[in-house]
Short mmCIF file of C-alpha atoms and ligand atoms in Angstrom, two decimals:
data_model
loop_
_atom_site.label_atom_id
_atom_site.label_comp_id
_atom_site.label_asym_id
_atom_site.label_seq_id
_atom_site.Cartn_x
_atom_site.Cartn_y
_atom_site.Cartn_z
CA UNK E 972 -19.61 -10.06 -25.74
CA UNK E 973 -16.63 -12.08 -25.01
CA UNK E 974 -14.04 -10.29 -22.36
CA UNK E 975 -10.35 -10.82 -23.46
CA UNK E 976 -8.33 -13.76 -21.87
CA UNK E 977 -6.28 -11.46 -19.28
CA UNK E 978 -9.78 -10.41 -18.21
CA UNK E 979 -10.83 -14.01 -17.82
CA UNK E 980 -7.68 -14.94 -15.78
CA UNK E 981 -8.45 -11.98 -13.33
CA UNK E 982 -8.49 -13.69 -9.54
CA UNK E 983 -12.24 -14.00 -8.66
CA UNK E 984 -13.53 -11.44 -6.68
CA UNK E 985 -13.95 -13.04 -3.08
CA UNK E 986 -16.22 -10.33 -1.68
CA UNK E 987 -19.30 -10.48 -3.60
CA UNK E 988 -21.16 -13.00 -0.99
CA UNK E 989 -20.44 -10.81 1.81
CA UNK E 990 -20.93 -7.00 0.09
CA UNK E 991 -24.62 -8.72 -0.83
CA UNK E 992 -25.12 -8.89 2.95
CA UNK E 993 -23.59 -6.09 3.97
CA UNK E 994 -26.35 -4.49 1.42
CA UNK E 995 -29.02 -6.88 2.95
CA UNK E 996 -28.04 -5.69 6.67
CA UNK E 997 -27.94 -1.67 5.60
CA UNK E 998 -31.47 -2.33 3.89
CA UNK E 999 -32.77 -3.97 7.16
CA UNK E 1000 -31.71 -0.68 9.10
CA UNK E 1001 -28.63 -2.33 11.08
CA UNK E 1002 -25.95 0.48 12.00
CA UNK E 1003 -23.30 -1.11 10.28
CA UNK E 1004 -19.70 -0.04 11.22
CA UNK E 1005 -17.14 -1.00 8.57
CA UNK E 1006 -13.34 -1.83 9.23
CA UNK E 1007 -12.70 -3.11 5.72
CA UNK E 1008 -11.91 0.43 4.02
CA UNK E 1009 -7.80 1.49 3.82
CA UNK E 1010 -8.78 4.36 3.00
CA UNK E 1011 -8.53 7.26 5.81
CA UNK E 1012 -11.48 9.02 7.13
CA UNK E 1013 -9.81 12.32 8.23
CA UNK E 1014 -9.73 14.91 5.49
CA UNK E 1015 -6.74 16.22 3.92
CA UNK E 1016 -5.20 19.03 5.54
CA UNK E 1017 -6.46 22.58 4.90
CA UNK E 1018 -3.37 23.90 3.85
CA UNK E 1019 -2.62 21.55 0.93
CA UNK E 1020 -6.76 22.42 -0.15
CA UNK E 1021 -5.74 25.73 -0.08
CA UNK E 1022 -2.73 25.70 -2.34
CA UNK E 1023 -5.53 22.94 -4.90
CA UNK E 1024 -7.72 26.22 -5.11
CA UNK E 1025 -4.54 28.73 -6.24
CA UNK E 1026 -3.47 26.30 -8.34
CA UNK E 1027 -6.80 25.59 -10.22
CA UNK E 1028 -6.52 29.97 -11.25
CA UNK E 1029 -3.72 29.57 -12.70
CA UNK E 1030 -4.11 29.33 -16.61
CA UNK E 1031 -0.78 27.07 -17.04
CA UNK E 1032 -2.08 24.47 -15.21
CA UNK E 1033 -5.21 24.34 -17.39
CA UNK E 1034 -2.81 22.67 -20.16
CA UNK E 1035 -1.56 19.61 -20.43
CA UNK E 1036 1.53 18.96 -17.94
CA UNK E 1037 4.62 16.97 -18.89
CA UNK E 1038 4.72 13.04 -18.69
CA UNK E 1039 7.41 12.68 -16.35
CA UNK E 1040 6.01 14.96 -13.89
CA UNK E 1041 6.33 19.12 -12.70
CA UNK E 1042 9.84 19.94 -12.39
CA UNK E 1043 9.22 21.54 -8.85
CA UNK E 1044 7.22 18.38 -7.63
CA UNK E 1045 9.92 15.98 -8.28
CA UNK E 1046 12.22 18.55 -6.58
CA UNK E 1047 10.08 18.33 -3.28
CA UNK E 1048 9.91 14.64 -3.66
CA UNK E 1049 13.61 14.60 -3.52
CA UNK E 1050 13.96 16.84 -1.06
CA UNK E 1051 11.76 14.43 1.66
CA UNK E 1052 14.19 12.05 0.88
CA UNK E 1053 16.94 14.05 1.72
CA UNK E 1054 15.43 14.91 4.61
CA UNK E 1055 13.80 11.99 6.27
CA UNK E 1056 16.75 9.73 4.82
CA UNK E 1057 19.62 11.17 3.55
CA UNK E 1058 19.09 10.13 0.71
CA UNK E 1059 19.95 12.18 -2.41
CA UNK E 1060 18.07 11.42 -5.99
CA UNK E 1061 18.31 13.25 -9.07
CA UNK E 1062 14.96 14.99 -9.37
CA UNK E 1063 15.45 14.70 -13.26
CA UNK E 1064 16.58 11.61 -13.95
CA UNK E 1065 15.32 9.38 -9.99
CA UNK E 1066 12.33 10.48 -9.49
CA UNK E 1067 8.71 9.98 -11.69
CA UNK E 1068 5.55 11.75 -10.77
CA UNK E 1069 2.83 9.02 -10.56
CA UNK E 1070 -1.13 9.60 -11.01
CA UNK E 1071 -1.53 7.58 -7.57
CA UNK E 1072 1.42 4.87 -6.67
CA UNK E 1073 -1.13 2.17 -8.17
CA UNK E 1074 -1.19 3.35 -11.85
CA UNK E 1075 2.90 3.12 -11.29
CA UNK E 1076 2.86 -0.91 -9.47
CA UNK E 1077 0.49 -1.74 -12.74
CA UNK E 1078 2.08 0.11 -15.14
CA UNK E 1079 6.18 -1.02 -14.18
CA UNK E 1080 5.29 -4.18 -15.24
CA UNK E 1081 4.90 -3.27 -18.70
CA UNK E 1082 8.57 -2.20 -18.36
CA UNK E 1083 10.40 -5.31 -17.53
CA UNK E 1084 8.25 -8.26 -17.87
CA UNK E 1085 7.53 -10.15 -21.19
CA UNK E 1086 5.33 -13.49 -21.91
CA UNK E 1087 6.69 -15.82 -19.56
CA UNK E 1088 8.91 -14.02 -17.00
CA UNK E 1089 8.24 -14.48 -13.73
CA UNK E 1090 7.33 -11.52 -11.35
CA UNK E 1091 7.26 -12.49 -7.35
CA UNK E 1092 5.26 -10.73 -5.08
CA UNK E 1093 4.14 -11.21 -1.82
CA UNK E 1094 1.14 -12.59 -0.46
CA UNK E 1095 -0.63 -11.62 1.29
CA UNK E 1096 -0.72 -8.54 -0.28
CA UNK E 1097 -1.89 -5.34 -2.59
CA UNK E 1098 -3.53 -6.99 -5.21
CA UNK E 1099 -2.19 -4.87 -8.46
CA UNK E 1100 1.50 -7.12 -7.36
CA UNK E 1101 -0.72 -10.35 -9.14
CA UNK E 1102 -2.86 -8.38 -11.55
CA UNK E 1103 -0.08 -6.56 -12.92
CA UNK E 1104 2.16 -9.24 -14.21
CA UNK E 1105 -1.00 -10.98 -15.20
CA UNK E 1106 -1.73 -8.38 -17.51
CA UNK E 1107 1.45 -8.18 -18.90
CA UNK E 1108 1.14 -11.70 -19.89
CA UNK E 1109 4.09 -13.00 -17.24
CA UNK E 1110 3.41 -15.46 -13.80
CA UNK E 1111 3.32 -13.89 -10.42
CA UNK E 1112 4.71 -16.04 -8.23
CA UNK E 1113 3.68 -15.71 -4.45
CA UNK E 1114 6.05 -15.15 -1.92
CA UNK E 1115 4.67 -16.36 1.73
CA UNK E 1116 4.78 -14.08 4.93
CA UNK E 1117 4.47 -15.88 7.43
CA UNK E 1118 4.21 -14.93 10.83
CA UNK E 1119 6.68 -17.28 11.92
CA UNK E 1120 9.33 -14.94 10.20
CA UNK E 1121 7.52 -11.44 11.01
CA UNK E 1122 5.91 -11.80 7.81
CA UNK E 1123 9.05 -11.27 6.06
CA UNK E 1124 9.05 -13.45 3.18
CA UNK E 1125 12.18 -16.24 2.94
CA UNK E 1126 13.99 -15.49 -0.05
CA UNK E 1127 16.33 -18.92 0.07
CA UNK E 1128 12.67 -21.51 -0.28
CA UNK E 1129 12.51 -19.25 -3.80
CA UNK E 1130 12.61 -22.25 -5.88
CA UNK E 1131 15.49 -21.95 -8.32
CA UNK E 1132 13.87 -22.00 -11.78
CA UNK E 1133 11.52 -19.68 -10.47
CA UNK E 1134 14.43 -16.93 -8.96
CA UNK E 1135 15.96 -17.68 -12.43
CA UNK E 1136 13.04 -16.96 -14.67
CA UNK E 1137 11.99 -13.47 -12.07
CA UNK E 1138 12.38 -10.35 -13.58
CA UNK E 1139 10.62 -8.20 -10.76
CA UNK E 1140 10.37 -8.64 -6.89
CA UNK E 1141 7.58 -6.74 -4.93
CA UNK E 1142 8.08 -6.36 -1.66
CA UNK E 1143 6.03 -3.64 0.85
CA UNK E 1144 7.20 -2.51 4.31
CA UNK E 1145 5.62 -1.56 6.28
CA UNK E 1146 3.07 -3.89 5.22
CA UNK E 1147 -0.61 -3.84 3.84
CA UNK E 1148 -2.15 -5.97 5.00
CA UNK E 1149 -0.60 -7.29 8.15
CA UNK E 1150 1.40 -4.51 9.72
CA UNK E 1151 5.17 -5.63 9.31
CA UNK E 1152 7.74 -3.76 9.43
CA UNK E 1153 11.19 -4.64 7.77
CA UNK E 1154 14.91 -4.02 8.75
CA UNK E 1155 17.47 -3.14 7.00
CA UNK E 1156 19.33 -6.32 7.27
CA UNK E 1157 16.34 -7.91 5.16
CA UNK E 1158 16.51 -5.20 2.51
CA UNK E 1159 20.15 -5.97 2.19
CA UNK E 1160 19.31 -9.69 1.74
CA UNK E 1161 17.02 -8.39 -1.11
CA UNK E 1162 19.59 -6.34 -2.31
CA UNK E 1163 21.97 -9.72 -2.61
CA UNK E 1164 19.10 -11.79 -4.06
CA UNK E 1165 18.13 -9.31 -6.50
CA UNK E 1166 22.07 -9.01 -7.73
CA UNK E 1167 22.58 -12.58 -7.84
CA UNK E 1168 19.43 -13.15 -10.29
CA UNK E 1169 19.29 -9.98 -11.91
CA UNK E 1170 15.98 -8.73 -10.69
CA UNK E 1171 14.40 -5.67 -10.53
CA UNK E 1172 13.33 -4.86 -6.85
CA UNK E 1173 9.67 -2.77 -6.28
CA UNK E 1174 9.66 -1.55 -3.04
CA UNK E 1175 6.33 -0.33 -2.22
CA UNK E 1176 6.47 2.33 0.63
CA UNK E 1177 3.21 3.65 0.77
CA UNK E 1178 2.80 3.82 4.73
CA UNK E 1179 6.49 4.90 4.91
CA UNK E 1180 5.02 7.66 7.24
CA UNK E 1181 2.47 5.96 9.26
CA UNK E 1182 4.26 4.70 12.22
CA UNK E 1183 4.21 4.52 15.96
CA UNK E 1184 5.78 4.78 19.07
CA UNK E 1185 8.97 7.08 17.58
CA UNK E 1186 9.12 4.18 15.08
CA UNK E 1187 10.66 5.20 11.96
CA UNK E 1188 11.02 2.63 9.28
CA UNK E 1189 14.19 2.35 7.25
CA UNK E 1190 13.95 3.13 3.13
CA UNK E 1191 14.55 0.35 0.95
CA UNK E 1192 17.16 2.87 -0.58
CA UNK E 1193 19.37 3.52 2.12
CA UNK E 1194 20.76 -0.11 1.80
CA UNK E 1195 24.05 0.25 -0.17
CA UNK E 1196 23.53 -1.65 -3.63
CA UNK E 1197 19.83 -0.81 -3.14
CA UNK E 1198 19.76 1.87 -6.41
CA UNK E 1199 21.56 -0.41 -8.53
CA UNK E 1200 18.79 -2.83 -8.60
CA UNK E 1201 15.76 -1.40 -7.97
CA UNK E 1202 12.82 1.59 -6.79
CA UNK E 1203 10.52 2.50 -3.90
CA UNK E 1204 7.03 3.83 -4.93
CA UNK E 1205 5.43 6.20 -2.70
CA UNK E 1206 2.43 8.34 -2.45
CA UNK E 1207 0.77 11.11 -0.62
CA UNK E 1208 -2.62 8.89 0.00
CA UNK E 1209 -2.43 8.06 3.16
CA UNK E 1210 0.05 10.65 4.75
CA UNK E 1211 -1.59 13.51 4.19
CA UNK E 1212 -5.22 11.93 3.52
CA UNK E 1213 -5.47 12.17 0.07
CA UNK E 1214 -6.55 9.08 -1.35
CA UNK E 1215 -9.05 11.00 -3.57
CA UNK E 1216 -6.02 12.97 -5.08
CA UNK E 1217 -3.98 10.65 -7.35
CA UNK E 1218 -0.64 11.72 -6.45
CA UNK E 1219 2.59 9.57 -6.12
CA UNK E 1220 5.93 8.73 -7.41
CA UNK E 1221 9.00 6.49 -8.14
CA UNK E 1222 12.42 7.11 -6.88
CA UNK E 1223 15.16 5.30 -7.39
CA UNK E 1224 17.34 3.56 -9.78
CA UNK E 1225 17.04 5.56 -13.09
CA UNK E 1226 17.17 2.98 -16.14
CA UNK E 1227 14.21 1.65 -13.99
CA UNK E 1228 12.21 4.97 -13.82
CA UNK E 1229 13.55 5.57 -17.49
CA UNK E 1230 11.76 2.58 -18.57
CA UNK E 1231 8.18 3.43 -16.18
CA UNK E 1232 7.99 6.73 -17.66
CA UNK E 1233 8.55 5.46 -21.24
CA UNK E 1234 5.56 2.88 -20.47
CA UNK E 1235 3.91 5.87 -19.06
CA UNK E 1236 4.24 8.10 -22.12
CA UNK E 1237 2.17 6.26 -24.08
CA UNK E 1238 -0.65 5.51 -21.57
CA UNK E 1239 -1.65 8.46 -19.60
CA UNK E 1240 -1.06 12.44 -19.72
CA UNK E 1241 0.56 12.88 -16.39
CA UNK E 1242 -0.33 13.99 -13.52
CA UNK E 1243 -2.50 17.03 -12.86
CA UNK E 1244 -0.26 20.31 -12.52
CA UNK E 1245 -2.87 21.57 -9.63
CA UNK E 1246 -2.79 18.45 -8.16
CA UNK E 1247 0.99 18.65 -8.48
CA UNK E 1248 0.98 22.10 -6.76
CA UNK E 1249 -1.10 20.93 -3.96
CA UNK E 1250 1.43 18.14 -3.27
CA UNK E 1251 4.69 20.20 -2.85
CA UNK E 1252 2.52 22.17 -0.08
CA UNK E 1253 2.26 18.86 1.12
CA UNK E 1254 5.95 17.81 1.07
CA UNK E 1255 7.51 20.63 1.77
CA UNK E 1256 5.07 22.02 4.51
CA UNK E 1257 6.01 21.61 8.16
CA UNK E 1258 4.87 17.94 8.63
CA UNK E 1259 3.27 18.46 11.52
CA UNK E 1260 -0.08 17.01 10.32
CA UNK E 1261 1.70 13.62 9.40
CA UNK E 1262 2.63 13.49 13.37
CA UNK E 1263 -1.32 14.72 14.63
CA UNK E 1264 -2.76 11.76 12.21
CA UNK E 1265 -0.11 9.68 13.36
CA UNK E 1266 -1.34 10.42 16.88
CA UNK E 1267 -4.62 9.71 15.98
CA UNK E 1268 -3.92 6.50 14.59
CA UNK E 1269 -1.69 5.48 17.28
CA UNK E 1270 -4.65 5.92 19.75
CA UNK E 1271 -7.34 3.99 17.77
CA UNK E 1272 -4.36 0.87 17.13
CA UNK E 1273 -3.92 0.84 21.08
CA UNK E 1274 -7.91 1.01 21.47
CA UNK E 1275 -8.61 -1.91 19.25
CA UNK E 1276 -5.86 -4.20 20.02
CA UNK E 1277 -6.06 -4.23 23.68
CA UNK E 1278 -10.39 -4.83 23.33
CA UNK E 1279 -9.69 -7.08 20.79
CA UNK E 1280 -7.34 -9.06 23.20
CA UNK E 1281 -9.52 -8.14 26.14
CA UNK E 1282 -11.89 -10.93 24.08
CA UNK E 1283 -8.74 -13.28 23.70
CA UNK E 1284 -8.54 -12.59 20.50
CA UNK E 1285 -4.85 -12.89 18.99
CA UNK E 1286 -3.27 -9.58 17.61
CA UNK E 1287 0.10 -7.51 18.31
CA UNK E 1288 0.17 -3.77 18.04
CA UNK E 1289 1.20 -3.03 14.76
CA UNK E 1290 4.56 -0.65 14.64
CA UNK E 1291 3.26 0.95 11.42
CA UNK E 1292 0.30 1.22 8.56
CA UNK E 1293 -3.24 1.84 9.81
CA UNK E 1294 -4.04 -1.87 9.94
CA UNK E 1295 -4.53 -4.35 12.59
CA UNK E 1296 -3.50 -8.14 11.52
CA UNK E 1297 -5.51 -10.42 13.24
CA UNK E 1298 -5.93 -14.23 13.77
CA UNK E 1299 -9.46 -15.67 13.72
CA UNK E 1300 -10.20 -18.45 16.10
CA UNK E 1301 -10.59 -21.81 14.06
CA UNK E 1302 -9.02 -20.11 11.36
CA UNK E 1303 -11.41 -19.68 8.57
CA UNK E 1304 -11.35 -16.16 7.45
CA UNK E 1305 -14.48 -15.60 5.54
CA UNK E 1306 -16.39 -17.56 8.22
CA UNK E 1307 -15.32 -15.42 10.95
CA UNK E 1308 -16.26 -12.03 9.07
CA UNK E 1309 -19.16 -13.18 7.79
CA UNK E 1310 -19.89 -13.69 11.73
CA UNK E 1311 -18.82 -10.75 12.57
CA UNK E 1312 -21.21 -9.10 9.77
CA UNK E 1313 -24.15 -11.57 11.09
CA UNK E 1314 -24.05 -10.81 14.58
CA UNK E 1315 -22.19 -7.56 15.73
CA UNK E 1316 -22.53 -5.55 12.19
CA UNK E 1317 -19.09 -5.16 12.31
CA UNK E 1318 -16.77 -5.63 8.90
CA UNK E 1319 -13.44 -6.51 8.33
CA UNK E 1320 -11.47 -7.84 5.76
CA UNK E 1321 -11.04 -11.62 5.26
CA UNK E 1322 -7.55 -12.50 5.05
CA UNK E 1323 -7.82 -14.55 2.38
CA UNK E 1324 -9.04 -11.56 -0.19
CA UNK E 1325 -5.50 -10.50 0.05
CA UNK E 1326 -4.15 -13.79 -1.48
CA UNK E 1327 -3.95 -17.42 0.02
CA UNK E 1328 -1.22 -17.16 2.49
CA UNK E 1329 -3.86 -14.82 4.00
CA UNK E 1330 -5.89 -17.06 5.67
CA UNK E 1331 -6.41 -17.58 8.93
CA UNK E 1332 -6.54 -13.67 9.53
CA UNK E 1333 -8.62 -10.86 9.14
CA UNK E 1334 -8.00 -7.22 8.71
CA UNK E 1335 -8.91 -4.29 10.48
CA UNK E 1336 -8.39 -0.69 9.47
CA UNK E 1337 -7.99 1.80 11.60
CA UNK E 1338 -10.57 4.35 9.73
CA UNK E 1339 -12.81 4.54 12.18
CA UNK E 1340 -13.14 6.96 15.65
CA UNK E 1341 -12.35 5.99 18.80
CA UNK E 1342 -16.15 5.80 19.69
CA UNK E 1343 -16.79 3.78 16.38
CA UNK E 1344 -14.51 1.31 17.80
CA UNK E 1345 -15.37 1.55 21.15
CA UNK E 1346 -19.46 0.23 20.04
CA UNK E 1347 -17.57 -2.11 17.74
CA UNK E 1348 -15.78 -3.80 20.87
CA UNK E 1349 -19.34 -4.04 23.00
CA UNK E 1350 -20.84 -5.68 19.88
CA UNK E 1351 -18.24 -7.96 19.17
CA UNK E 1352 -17.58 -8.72 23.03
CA UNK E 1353 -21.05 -10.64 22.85
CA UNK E 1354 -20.57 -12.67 19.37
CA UNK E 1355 -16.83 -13.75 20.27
C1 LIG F 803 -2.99 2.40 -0.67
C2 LIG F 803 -1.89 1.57 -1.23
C3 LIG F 803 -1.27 1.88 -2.46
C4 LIG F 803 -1.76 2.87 -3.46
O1 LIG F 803 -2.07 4.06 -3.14
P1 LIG F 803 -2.37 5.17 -4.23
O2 LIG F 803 -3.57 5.85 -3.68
O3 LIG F 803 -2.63 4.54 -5.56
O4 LIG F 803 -1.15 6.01 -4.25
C5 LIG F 803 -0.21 1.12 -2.87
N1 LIG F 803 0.24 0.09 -2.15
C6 LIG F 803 -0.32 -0.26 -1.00
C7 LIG F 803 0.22 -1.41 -0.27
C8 LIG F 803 -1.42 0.45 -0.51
O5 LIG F 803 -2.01 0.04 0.61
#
């Protein structure tokens, strides 16, 4: 059987050497504790189940629901940005129920980008920025972050052919993988760069609500100019635990969320109406869960960062997401985790899995318990 060429150009999976030892290691008996997983371990909060189970009774939602999403949904959608930024969408015409953000970052491509254009994303990051664009037969073209500039990527060492050909622009604060946070003096420099070269900015917000310390990160669209050029995607995965749900959305700019949902129309069904149900519970809930898991992640970043540097090992407290950014000594990021694996059965993520710029860093999530990470430190304090 031969696999289609997009399938062929698909970036090699990195991971295969060390998931065959992880296997080898569980097989042997070893107690392995895994940090590689962004996916949270707490369970979605009762009251969102809840509203699931009344919403799986009700005949209407055994039908197909619309394309562009529940009416109400997008509602509650707009009304957590009106609350947490002032901002004020158009449920109707700003806002597009996704089936999980991810089916929305592959699926936008499809919108705007034809053979040849240029999409640039940054790296490290999610990897549906490169596979997207691939699929849609255009180049991603990396955008370093770079610790040096707070992992921020530089928008003026775009080359000029390149800002010329780009159609799209992905950018993600705060930042899987390395923690970032952005300002919104960069988003305005976005804003310029994406009006100067007619581009169409993806802002990927995912961990817009995982943050520390009183933190609150700014929205890509509350920098003026921002909805003229381009959308943040957003999802209820990992603020109210519910990865296994598929629930997210675009907001923003509606010629953009015009052209997703046309893509959309004629690829999936929309998004589940009980699912749907469950997530205006969610949004429109007191968010008082958001701030307990906060709490809890808070405590496990401030656990593993000051062991980890206990070791002299090289990592700030992250001011957002659940993930720890962390520089490996000698700098070789599958060597290090492999080490890790070898010695300590402890896993993280190689840098380098999340595109080249990656390297020299490894990732830890903070999906674990405090004792998890606690035995995780006492291993790793004898290996390092
Ligand atoms: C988790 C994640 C997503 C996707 O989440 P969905 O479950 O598909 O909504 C998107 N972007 C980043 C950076 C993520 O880490």
């Amino acid at each position: 059987m031969e696999f289609a060429e997009r399938i062929k150009a698909l970036p090699p999976y990195l991971f295969a050497e060390i998931d065959r030892k992880i296997a080898r290691k569980k097989r042997e008996g070893a107690d392995i504790i895994t940090f590689a997983v962004g996916d949270p371990d707490l369970p979605t909060p009762p009251h969102i189940v809840e509203a699931c189970c009344e919403a799986a009774r009700k005949p209407e939602n055994h039908r197909y629901p619309s394309y562009e999403g529940m009416p109400a949904f997008r509602e509650a959608v707009a009304g957590r940005y009106e609350r947490d930024f002032g901002i004020e969408l158009d449920p109707e015409t700003e806002v597009v129920t996704l089936i999980g953000s991810k089916e929305g970052v592959h699926n936008i491509h499809f919108a705007f980008v034809d053979p040849g254009d240029v999409v640039l994303y940054s790296n490290p990051g999610y990897p549906v920025y490169r596979t997207g664009p691939l699929f849609a037969g255009g180049e991603a073209y990396p955008m370093p972050l770079r610790k040096e500039r707070g992992f921020l990527p530089d928008l003026e060492a775009i080359p000029a052919e390149k800002a010329k050909k780009a159609r799209m622009m992905w950018i993600n604060y705060p930042n899987n993988p390395t923690g970032a946070v952005a300002d919104k003096g960069f988003y305005r420099e976005v804003v310029d760069f994406a009006q100067d070269n007619d581009v169409v900015v993806c802002s990927d917000e995912a961990y817009s609500a995982i943050a520390f310390d009183g933190y609150r990160p700014p929205c890509f669209l509350e920098v003026e100019g921002a909805r003229e050029v381009g959308v943040v995607l957003d999802s209820l995965s990992k603020t109210y635990n519910m990865t296994g749900w598929r629930l997210g959305y675009a907001v923003g700019n509606r010629e953009v969320i015009e052209g997703l949902g046309r893509v959309k129309t004629n690829v999936d069904s929309g998004a589940s109406q009980i699912i749907q149900e469950a997530g205006i519970v969610a949004l429109t809930s007191d968010q008082a869960c958001v701030r307990e898991n906060v709490k809890i992640y808070q405590e496990r970043r401030d656990f593993l960062v000051e062991g980890l540097n206990r070791m002299g090992l090289e990592c700030e407290k992250p001011r957002a997401t659940f993930y720890v950014w962390m520089e490996v000594p000698g700098g070789d990021s599958m060597a290090f985790a492999t080490r890790l694996l070898e010695e300590a059965a402890v896993v993280c993520t190689p840098g380098v899995g999340f595109g080249e710029y990656g390297e020299g860093y490894v990732r830890f999530a903070l999906t674990q318990p405090v004792e998890k990470i606690e035995e995780a430190l006492s291993r790793m304090e004898k290996v390092v």
